[in-house]
Tab-separated table of C-alpha atoms (C1' of nucleotides) in Angstrom:
chain	number	residue	atom	x	y	z
A	1	MET	CA	134.852	131.324	168.138
A	2	SER	CA	134.845	129.223	171.065
A	3	THR	CA	138.052	127.000	171.964
A	4	ARG	CA	136.016	123.930	171.653
A	5	GLU	CA	135.090	125.281	168.090
A	6	ARG	CA	138.799	125.854	167.303
A	7	ILE	CA	139.609	122.442	168.310
A	8	LEU	CA	137.073	120.907	166.398
A	9	ASP	CA	138.296	122.906	163.250
A	10	ALA	CA	141.483	121.721	163.937
A	11	ALA	CA	141.411	118.111	164.394
A	12	ALA	CA	138.713	117.956	161.262
A	13	ARG	CA	141.544	119.486	159.414
A	14	VAL	CA	144.445	117.368	160.589
A	15	MET	CA	142.090	114.349	159.422
A	16	ARG	CA	141.333	115.533	156.315
A	17	GLU	CA	145.118	116.429	155.390
A	18	ARG	CA	147.407	114.063	156.954
A	19	GLY	CA	144.619	111.218	157.331
A	20	VAL	CA	143.489	109.774	160.623
A	21	ALA	CA	146.644	107.818	161.482
A	22	HIS	CA	148.756	111.116	161.880
A	23	ALA	CA	145.685	112.923	163.889
A	24	THR	CA	147.524	112.586	166.730
A	25	THR	CA	146.815	114.384	170.267
A	26	LYS	CA	150.106	116.323	169.619
A	27	GLU	CA	149.160	117.290	166.194
A	28	ILE	CA	145.503	118.540	166.742
A	29	ALA	CA	146.979	120.504	169.729
A	30	ARG	CA	149.472	121.873	167.531
A	31	ALA	CA	146.912	122.842	164.958
A	32	ALA	CA	144.333	124.235	167.591
A	33	GLY	CA	147.148	126.444	169.217
A	34	CYS	CA	146.761	124.847	172.206
A	35	SER	CA	148.094	122.229	174.673
A	36	GLU	CA	147.341	118.481	174.744
A	37	ALA	CA	146.088	118.657	177.914
A	38	LEU	CA	143.196	121.576	177.101
A	39	LEU	CA	141.886	118.309	174.771
A	40	TYR	CA	140.666	116.737	177.685
A	41	ARG	CA	139.488	119.398	179.201
A	42	HIS	CA	136.613	119.811	176.121
A	43	PHE	CA	136.165	116.136	175.355
A	44	ASP	CA	136.782	112.726	177.091
A	45	ASP	CA	139.125	111.258	175.101
A	46	LYS	CA	140.604	111.196	171.507
A	47	GLN	CA	137.737	108.916	170.262
A	48	GLY	CA	135.251	111.166	171.899
A	49	LEU	CA	136.854	114.059	170.120
A	50	PHE	CA	136.817	112.267	166.829
A	51	MET	CA	133.027	110.905	167.201
A	52	ALA	CA	132.159	115.007	167.725
A	53	VAL	CA	134.048	115.680	164.841
A	54	LEU	CA	132.019	113.277	162.993
A	55	GLN	CA	128.966	114.890	164.311
A	56	GLU	CA	129.567	118.163	164.163
A	57	ARG	CA	132.305	118.910	161.665
A	58	MET	CA	130.505	116.427	158.427
A	59	PRO	CA	129.299	118.756	155.795
A	60	ALA	CA	125.732	118.788	156.035
A	61	PHE	CA	124.240	117.137	153.505
A	62	ALA	CA	121.254	119.590	152.263
A	63	LEU	CA	118.887	118.597	149.465
A	64	PRO	CA	117.228	121.921	148.257
A	65	ASP	CA	114.019	121.720	149.540
A	66	ASP	CA	111.495	119.705	147.574
A	67	ALA	CA	111.152	121.528	144.366
A	68	ALA	CA	109.120	118.289	143.392
A	69	GLY	CA	106.680	119.450	140.496
A	70	THR	CA	108.488	122.971	139.712
A	71	GLY	CA	111.046	124.080	136.995
A	72	THR	CA	112.170	120.903	135.095
A	73	VAL	CA	112.720	117.335	136.117
A	74	GLU	CA	115.931	117.650	134.228
A	75	GLY	CA	116.966	120.668	135.974
A	76	ASN	CA	115.777	120.167	139.507
A	77	LEU	CA	118.029	116.995	138.915
A	78	VAL	CA	121.299	118.646	137.399
A	79	ARG	CA	121.202	120.630	140.948
A	80	LEU	CA	120.682	117.772	143.284
A	81	VAL	CA	123.272	116.081	141.645
A	82	GLY	CA	125.428	119.527	142.116
A	83	GLY	CA	124.560	119.248	145.685
A	84	LEU	CA	125.661	115.701	146.029
A	85	LEU	CA	128.838	116.208	143.972
A	86	ASP	CA	130.120	118.959	146.799
A	87	PHE	CA	128.801	116.856	150.043
A	88	TYR	CA	131.002	113.897	149.221
A	89	ALA	CA	134.421	116.119	147.721
A	90	ASP	CA	133.843	117.643	151.314
A	91	SER	CA	133.274	115.086	153.310
A	92	PHE	CA	134.452	111.772	151.433
A	93	PRO	CA	138.094	112.355	153.040
A	94	ILE	CA	136.587	111.847	156.578
A	95	SER	CA	134.450	109.531	156.016
A	96	ALA	CA	136.811	107.220	154.393
A	97	SER	CA	138.922	107.296	157.645
A	98	ILE	CA	136.085	106.238	159.400
A	99	PHE	CA	137.044	102.258	157.685
A	100	SER	CA	140.344	102.547	159.247
A	101	SER	CA	139.359	101.441	162.517
A	102	SER	CA	136.856	99.212	163.506
A	103	THR	CA	136.007	100.385	167.400
A	104	LEU	CA	135.822	103.620	165.862
A	105	LEU	CA	133.131	102.886	162.730
A	106	ALA	CA	130.908	100.311	165.198
A	107	ARG	CA	130.624	103.673	167.664
A	108	HIS	CA	130.610	105.913	164.407
A	109	ARG	CA	127.670	103.106	163.149
A	110	GLU	CA	125.577	103.204	166.326
A	111	ALA	CA	125.884	106.902	167.225
A	112	ILE	CA	124.439	107.847	163.663
A	113	ALA	CA	121.688	105.121	164.146
A	114	ALA	CA	120.058	107.075	167.349
A	115	HIS	CA	119.941	109.868	164.734
A	116	GLY	CA	118.450	108.484	161.902
A	117	ALA	CA	121.431	110.278	159.899
A	118	GLY	CA	123.643	107.413	157.710
A	119	PRO	CA	125.357	107.341	154.274
A	120	GLN	CA	122.036	105.980	153.064
A	121	VAL	CA	120.373	109.780	153.388
A	122	PRO	CA	121.292	110.702	150.263
A	123	HIS	CA	119.757	108.093	148.047
A	124	LEU	CA	116.838	107.744	150.253
A	125	ARG	CA	116.379	111.572	149.727
A	126	LEU	CA	116.875	111.779	146.177
A	127	GLN	CA	114.225	108.755	145.579
A	128	ALA	CA	112.247	110.535	147.486
A	129	TYR	CA	111.990	113.727	145.145
A	130	LEU	CA	112.288	111.233	142.348
A	131	GLU	CA	109.076	109.414	144.159
A	132	ALA	CA	107.213	112.885	144.480
A	133	GLU	CA	107.823	113.739	140.688
A	134	ARG	CA	106.294	110.122	139.958
A	135	LYS	CA	102.959	111.270	141.577
A	136	ALA	CA	102.959	114.468	140.120
A	137	GLY	CA	102.745	112.655	136.464
A	138	ARG	CA	106.154	114.245	135.341
A	139	VAL	CA	108.307	111.124	135.647
A	140	ARG	CA	106.878	107.046	134.439
A	141	PRO	CA	104.968	105.188	136.726
A	142	ASP	CA	107.097	102.107	136.031
A	143	ALA	CA	110.333	103.849	136.390
A	144	ASP	CA	112.544	102.286	139.160
A	145	VAL	CA	113.325	105.577	141.077
A	146	GLU	CA	115.479	103.508	143.349
A	147	ALA	CA	117.624	102.242	141.346
A	148	VAL	CA	118.062	105.760	139.307
A	149	ALA	CA	118.804	107.328	142.972
A	150	ARG	CA	121.742	104.660	143.624
A	151	LEU	CA	123.133	105.384	140.053
A	152	LEU	CA	123.573	109.196	140.683
A	153	VAL	CA	124.505	109.589	144.002
A	154	GLY	CA	126.880	106.475	143.407
A	155	ALA	CA	128.404	108.595	140.443
A	156	ALA	CA	128.774	111.923	142.991
A	157	LEU	CA	130.358	109.336	145.109
A	158	HIS	CA	132.334	107.596	142.658
A	159	HIS	CA	133.981	111.088	141.836
A	160	ALA	CA	134.545	112.317	145.291
A	161	PHE	CA	136.862	108.964	145.649
A	162	LEU	CA	138.792	109.502	142.456
A	163	VAL	CA	139.467	113.043	143.316
A	164	ALA	CA	140.990	112.076	146.995
A	165	PHE	CA	142.780	109.581	145.215
A	166	TRP	CA	144.525	112.264	143.114
A	167	GLY	CA	144.884	115.089	145.094
A	168	GLU	CA	143.154	118.484	144.519
A	169	GLY	CA	144.160	119.366	141.648
A	170	ASN	CA	141.291	117.464	139.099
A	171	ALA	CA	138.803	118.704	141.333
A	172	ALA	CA	135.859	120.760	139.334
A	173	GLU	CA	135.007	119.282	136.610
A	174	PRO	CA	132.218	121.822	134.766
A	175	GLY	CA	128.859	119.720	132.749
A	176	LEU	CA	129.432	116.821	135.066
A	177	GLY	CA	125.949	117.284	136.473
A	178	GLU	CA	124.632	117.537	133.577
A	179	ARG	CA	126.106	114.441	131.821
A	180	LEU	CA	124.898	111.962	134.624
A	181	VAL	CA	122.003	113.399	134.663
A	182	ALA	CA	121.606	113.193	130.561
A	183	PRO	CA	121.627	109.132	130.122
A	184	VAL	CA	118.591	108.615	132.647
A	185	LEU	CA	116.269	110.790	131.645
A	186	PRO	CA	114.756	108.993	128.916
A	187	ALA	CA	113.849	106.014	131.273
A	188	LEU	CA	112.413	109.101	133.897
A	189	LEU	CA	110.418	111.172	131.552
A	190	THR	CA	107.177	110.504	130.459
A	191	GLY	CA	107.278	110.467	126.699
B	1	MET	CA	153.118	79.046	150.957
B	2	SER	CA	155.956	80.813	151.855
B	3	THR	CA	156.354	83.063	154.225
B	4	ARG	CA	156.311	86.023	152.767
B	5	GLU	CA	152.986	85.300	151.465
B	6	ARG	CA	151.956	83.621	155.141
B	7	ILE	CA	152.754	87.365	156.655
B	8	LEU	CA	150.828	89.746	153.675
B	9	ASP	CA	147.927	87.199	153.867
B	10	ALA	CA	147.521	87.652	157.734
B	11	ALA	CA	148.207	91.656	157.380
B	12	ALA	CA	145.284	91.994	154.873
B	13	ARG	CA	143.309	89.843	157.085
B	14	VAL	CA	143.819	92.357	160.090
B	15	MET	CA	143.920	95.344	157.600
B	16	ARG	CA	140.247	94.211	156.475
B	17	GLU	CA	139.236	92.665	159.901
B	18	ARG	CA	140.402	95.017	162.354
B	19	GLY	CA	140.890	98.271	160.219
B	20	VAL	CA	144.553	99.896	159.561
B	21	ALA	CA	144.514	101.306	162.980
B	22	HIS	CA	145.005	97.905	164.510
B	23	ALA	CA	146.919	96.661	162.300
B	24	THR	CA	150.215	96.730	164.272
B	25	THR	CA	153.410	94.875	163.644
B	26	LYS	CA	152.461	93.044	166.730
B	27	GLU	CA	148.748	91.615	165.470
B	28	ILE	CA	150.377	91.175	162.121
B	29	ALA	CA	153.338	88.828	163.749
B	30	ARG	CA	150.601	86.863	165.999
B	31	ALA	CA	148.050	86.712	162.727
B	32	ALA	CA	150.559	85.488	160.944
B	33	GLY	CA	151.852	83.003	163.362
B	34	CYS	CA	155.415	84.586	163.402
B	35	SER	CA	157.803	86.657	165.433
B	36	GLU	CA	157.654	90.427	164.736
B	37	ALA	CA	161.475	90.668	163.801
B	38	LEU	CA	160.735	87.949	160.985
B	39	LEU	CA	158.299	90.735	159.360
B	40	TYR	CA	161.585	93.077	158.779
B	41	ARG	CA	163.062	90.429	157.200
B	42	HIS	CA	160.766	89.886	154.391
B	43	PHE	CA	159.802	93.763	154.386
B	44	ASP	CA	161.756	97.128	154.520
B	45	ASP	CA	159.211	98.664	157.310
B	46	LYS	CA	155.677	98.568	157.584
B	47	GLN	CA	155.060	100.917	155.221
B	48	GLY	CA	156.709	99.003	152.531
B	49	LEU	CA	154.531	95.904	154.225
B	50	PHE	CA	151.398	97.849	153.925
B	51	MET	CA	152.543	98.747	150.077
B	52	ALA	CA	152.314	94.882	149.267
B	53	VAL	CA	149.275	94.334	150.861
B	54	LEU	CA	148.396	97.266	148.687
B	55	GLN	CA	149.733	95.623	145.231
B	56	GLU	CA	149.411	91.505	145.902
B	57	ARG	CA	146.312	91.136	147.710
B	58	MET	CA	143.668	93.836	146.284
B	59	PRO	CA	141.362	91.899	144.369
B	60	ALA	CA	142.180	91.860	140.793
B	61	PHE	CA	139.576	93.941	138.531
B	62	ALA	CA	139.300	91.238	135.623
B	63	LEU	CA	136.301	92.398	133.183
B	64	PRO	CA	135.394	89.392	131.087
B	65	ASP	CA	137.069	89.088	127.725
B	66	ASP	CA	135.905	92.078	125.705
B	67	ALA	CA	132.068	90.804	125.158
B	68	ALA	CA	131.332	93.599	122.798
B	69	GLY	CA	129.713	92.218	119.609
B	70	THR	CA	128.309	88.885	121.297
B	71	GLY	CA	125.135	88.338	123.086
B	72	THR	CA	123.077	91.114	124.306
B	73	VAL	CA	124.125	94.431	125.445
B	74	GLU	CA	121.845	94.231	128.379
B	75	GLY	CA	123.049	91.093	129.143
B	76	ASN	CA	127.168	92.002	129.262
B	77	LEU	CA	126.062	94.404	131.161
B	78	VAL	CA	124.601	93.500	133.634
B	79	ARG	CA	128.007	90.450	133.703
B	80	LEU	CA	130.376	93.718	133.879
B	81	VAL	CA	127.983	95.064	136.693
B	82	GLY	CA	127.913	92.190	138.233
B	83	GLY	CA	132.044	91.296	138.317
B	84	LEU	CA	132.321	95.226	139.305
B	85	LEU	CA	129.819	94.789	142.577
B	86	ASP	CA	132.030	91.770	143.653
B	87	PHE	CA	135.025	94.124	142.793
B	88	TYR	CA	134.257	96.339	145.015
B	89	ALA	CA	132.971	94.129	147.924
B	90	ASP	CA	136.146	92.758	148.266
B	91	SER	CA	138.394	95.452	147.719
B	92	PHE	CA	136.604	98.254	149.275
B	93	PRO	CA	137.538	98.070	153.141
B	94	ILE	CA	141.407	98.130	152.302
B	95	SER	CA	141.072	100.981	149.895
B	96	ALA	CA	138.987	103.054	152.142
B	97	SER	CA	142.323	102.560	154.348
B	98	ILE	CA	144.500	104.173	152.207
B	99	PHE	CA	143.408	107.751	152.946
B	100	SER	CA	144.146	107.062	157.064
B	101	SER	CA	147.218	108.480	155.878
B	102	SER	CA	148.806	111.089	153.547
B	103	THR	CA	152.049	109.650	152.990
B	104	LEU	CA	150.835	106.108	152.829
B	105	LEU	CA	148.257	107.354	150.000
B	106	ALA	CA	151.548	109.671	148.299
B	107	ARG	CA	153.485	105.917	148.770
B	108	HIS	CA	150.876	104.073	146.459
B	109	ARG	CA	149.503	107.058	144.280
B	110	GLU	CA	153.173	106.943	142.681
B	111	ALA	CA	153.230	102.807	142.457
B	112	ILE	CA	150.140	102.419	141.040
B	113	ALA	CA	151.247	105.645	138.868
B	114	ALA	CA	154.074	103.755	137.721
B	115	HIS	CA	151.625	100.597	136.559
B	116	GLY	CA	149.126	102.352	134.566
B	117	ALA	CA	146.384	100.989	137.197
B	118	GLY	CA	144.194	102.767	140.038
B	119	PRO	CA	141.156	103.464	140.564
B	120	GLN	CA	140.288	104.718	137.033
B	121	VAL	CA	140.634	101.961	135.430
B	122	PRO	CA	137.455	100.158	136.213
B	123	HIS	CA	135.016	102.400	134.825
B	124	LEU	CA	137.077	103.231	131.770
B	125	ARG	CA	137.579	99.139	131.057
B	126	LEU	CA	133.789	99.519	131.250
B	127	GLN	CA	133.836	102.572	128.651
B	128	ALA	CA	136.141	100.625	126.509
B	129	TYR	CA	133.835	98.419	126.571
B	130	LEU	CA	130.582	100.418	125.450
B	131	GLU	CA	132.702	101.952	122.655
B	132	ALA	CA	132.630	98.723	121.328
B	133	GLU	CA	129.331	98.425	121.238
B	134	ARG	CA	128.849	101.437	119.975
B	135	LYS	CA	131.449	101.087	116.793
B	136	ALA	CA	129.198	97.969	116.096
B	137	GLY	CA	126.273	99.463	116.256
B	138	ARG	CA	124.614	98.355	118.954
B	139	VAL	CA	124.863	101.381	120.732
B	140	ARG	CA	123.173	104.846	119.964
B	141	PRO	CA	126.110	106.951	118.003
B	142	ASP	CA	125.420	109.813	120.350
B	143	ALA	CA	125.687	107.752	123.765
B	144	ASP	CA	127.698	109.441	126.631
B	145	VAL	CA	129.503	105.800	127.389
B	146	GLU	CA	131.569	108.086	129.807
B	147	ALA	CA	128.569	109.061	131.680
B	148	VAL	CA	127.307	105.673	131.720
B	149	ALA	CA	130.177	104.196	132.949
B	150	ARG	CA	130.464	106.278	135.412
B	151	LEU	CA	126.712	106.016	136.571
B	152	LEU	CA	127.171	102.295	136.874
B	153	VAL	CA	130.924	101.999	138.235
B	154	GLY	CA	129.663	104.728	140.934
B	155	ALA	CA	126.851	102.852	141.832
B	156	ALA	CA	128.796	99.814	142.627
B	157	LEU	CA	130.691	101.385	144.850
B	158	HIS	CA	128.554	103.266	146.504
B	159	HIS	CA	126.986	99.956	147.173
B	160	ALA	CA	130.177	98.703	148.426
B	161	PHE	CA	130.203	101.528	150.829
B	162	LEU	CA	126.882	101.241	152.440
B	163	VAL	CA	127.937	97.067	152.519
B	164	ALA	CA	131.019	98.260	154.554
B	165	PHE	CA	129.212	100.652	157.051
B	166	TRP	CA	126.717	98.831	157.708
B	167	GLY	CA	129.183	95.038	157.810
B	168	GLU	CA	128.331	91.983	156.342
B	169	GLY	CA	124.827	91.640	157.159
B	170	ASN	CA	122.871	92.668	154.086
B	171	ALA	CA	125.683	92.030	151.254
B	172	ALA	CA	123.904	90.306	148.384
B	173	GLU	CA	121.077	91.702	146.975
B	174	PRO	CA	119.881	90.093	144.247
B	175	GLY	CA	118.975	91.556	140.836
B	176	LEU	CA	121.077	94.739	142.002
B	177	GLY	CA	122.699	94.473	138.862
B	178	GLU	CA	119.995	93.897	136.605
B	179	ARG	CA	118.115	97.265	138.137
B	180	LEU	CA	121.119	99.047	138.294
B	181	VAL	CA	121.908	98.721	133.988
B	182	ALA	CA	117.790	99.417	133.493
B	183	PRO	CA	117.424	102.862	133.725
B	184	VAL	CA	120.392	103.450	131.645
B	185	LEU	CA	119.710	101.244	128.708
B	186	PRO	CA	116.974	103.483	127.092
B	187	ALA	CA	119.711	106.095	126.398
B	188	LEU	CA	121.911	103.061	125.519
B	189	LEU	CA	120.065	101.062	122.518
B	190	THR	CA	119.836	102.058	119.461
B	191	GLY	CA	116.429	102.820	118.954
C	1	DA	C1'	181.688	59.672	155.403
C	2	DC	C1'	183.257	64.316	157.468
C	3	DG	C1'	184.759	68.816	159.313
C	4	DG	C1'	184.054	73.352	157.873
C	5	DT	C1'	182.161	76.918	156.309
C	6	DG	C1'	178.332	79.564	154.321
C	7	DT	C1'	173.567	80.639	154.084
C	8	DT	C1'	168.578	80.894	155.180
C	9	DA	C1'	165.389	81.051	158.228
C	10	DG	C1'	163.475	82.094	162.683
C	11	DT	C1'	163.321	84.499	167.508
C	12	DA	C1'	164.095	86.662	172.226
C	13	DA	C1'	165.306	90.235	174.419
C	14	DG	C1'	165.647	94.188	173.920
C	15	DT	C1'	165.593	100.008	172.309
C	16	DA	C1'	164.048	104.194	170.930
C	17	DT	C1'	160.724	106.892	170.772
C	18	DT	C1'	156.037	108.156	169.925
C	19	DC	C1'	151.286	107.444	171.926
C	20	DA	C1'	147.700	109.468	175.038
C	21	DC	C1'	146.582	110.816	179.023
C	22	DT	C1'	147.460	112.803	184.175
C	23	DC	C1'	148.345	116.361	187.223
C	24	DA	C1'	149.968	119.927	190.169
C	25	DC	C1'	149.525	124.402	189.541
C	26	DA	C1'	149.151	129.020	187.198
C	27	DC	C1'	146.433	132.813	185.401
C	28	DC	C1'	141.821	135.345	185.339
C	29	DT	C1'	137.305	136.738	186.479
C	30	DC	C1'	133.543	137.212	188.910
D	1	DG	C1'	138.661	132.777	197.204
D	2	DA	C1'	136.123	129.985	193.875
D	3	DG	C1'	135.584	128.217	189.823
D	4	DG	C1'	136.615	128.142	185.119
D	5	DT	C1'	140.312	127.832	181.698
D	6	DG	C1'	145.073	126.964	180.421
D	7	DT	C1'	149.465	124.794	180.776
D	8	DG	C1'	154.558	122.514	181.508
D	9	DA	C1'	156.273	118.683	182.791
D	10	DG	C1'	155.641	114.702	183.238
D	11	DT	C1'	153.626	109.102	183.473
D	12	DG	C1'	153.326	104.293	181.756
D	13	DA	C1'	151.944	101.328	178.062
D	14	DA	C1'	152.382	100.690	173.222
D	15	DT	C1'	154.742	101.171	168.947
D	16	DA	C1'	158.327	100.247	165.060
D	17	DC	C1'	162.947	98.514	164.889
D	18	DT	C1'	167.453	96.589	165.821
D	19	DT	C1'	170.251	93.335	167.450
D	20	DA	C1'	172.311	89.346	168.848
D	21	DC	C1'	171.436	84.912	168.836
D	22	DT	C1'	170.217	79.795	167.651
D	23	DA	C1'	169.220	76.099	164.822
D	24	DA	C1'	168.466	73.891	160.187
D	25	DC	C1'	170.738	72.996	155.885
D	26	DA	C1'	173.433	72.823	151.618
D	27	DC	C1'	177.926	72.836	149.565
D	28	DC	C1'	182.577	72.106	148.835
D	29	DG	C1'	187.215	69.683	149.406
D	30	DT	C1'	189.422	66.102	151.519
DNA sequence: ACGGTGTTAGTAAGTATTCACTCACACCTC
DNA sequence: GAGGTGTGAGTGAATACTTACTAACACCGT
């Protein structure tokens, strides 16, 4: 693994485990097993390093390839929500830390706007899946798919928030995906 | 207004507007219009001041008094979700900042555990309302009220997250409460 | 009424430490 | 020997926190 990658891993680890406030250059260098000076060979400054972590060490949000029309809507939704729960569990600690600095937030916002990425992507993707199912006739034509997408994505985010707050202890909650999907099914399914 | 209150207001304002990273003692003192030394007359240390802000300047989450059995379930839920949207819109910026420091998070967690407060309160309260309605026979006996509460609370939190990320611009979204409540109604209402 | 005594509210000017960041220099490979 | 990779030893600035001090005010015995 290249030094740059080691530094990025170390920085991400410190940010996750101790919070951005403690993610000092000294702490990151110690975690990466190198000198502080070396950080500056690979990154312009500390904010540049943070930005690289945000862009290269945020867990990718990959919804499984569009399964619209295959399997059952319920099964697909459960799988998608499971992916959302994992995604937010991994990304929430670092995402939240962005809000600790207005300047970091502003830079991140600009960087992200350029890529078409951003925090609205998950619910837009889920919404797109539901729209495809609606087009396929497996979801009621009058269903508010945007609202449903927001409910499901929100519940996943909320769960990550609680886990991050209370510590790693109560992380996995088996069957949560199924339980979250069930209440919105009557509003979705053609009947 | 007492000096202590002025300092708390100033600290909360700086934390909100510029983020905890920029909430230095100097900055807070300047915002409060006093000397840094005075901060230490009223608080043990900076973390103590932050803790006081978290405990005394977080917007109170007040669900309107238990309306179970009155009005319509839909109307009550819309009102409750509206309250949640306001609550999270106000509290998210400061809540998120807790995660910037593992030690601050740990202290806040302990302080909160003592009060029986914490981030699980909103969805427990909403869940309690739904259970009351179930007992009153206005919600299906087989409805998963916990899952529904998590969906609605999560969607409100998610909305606050997006607003905090993109700036104050796209804050109010009229009719959002109604749209979020509608998809869970079929799973709740007795038919 | 008046001086003495203590308390409260406030600050200017520090100190020690930590922070992000730099630089001169060493080591290595080609 | 040139250029990439790496470091020890710093630097000035910023930070959290302290100290020594003042002005205002309340209380009280005489």
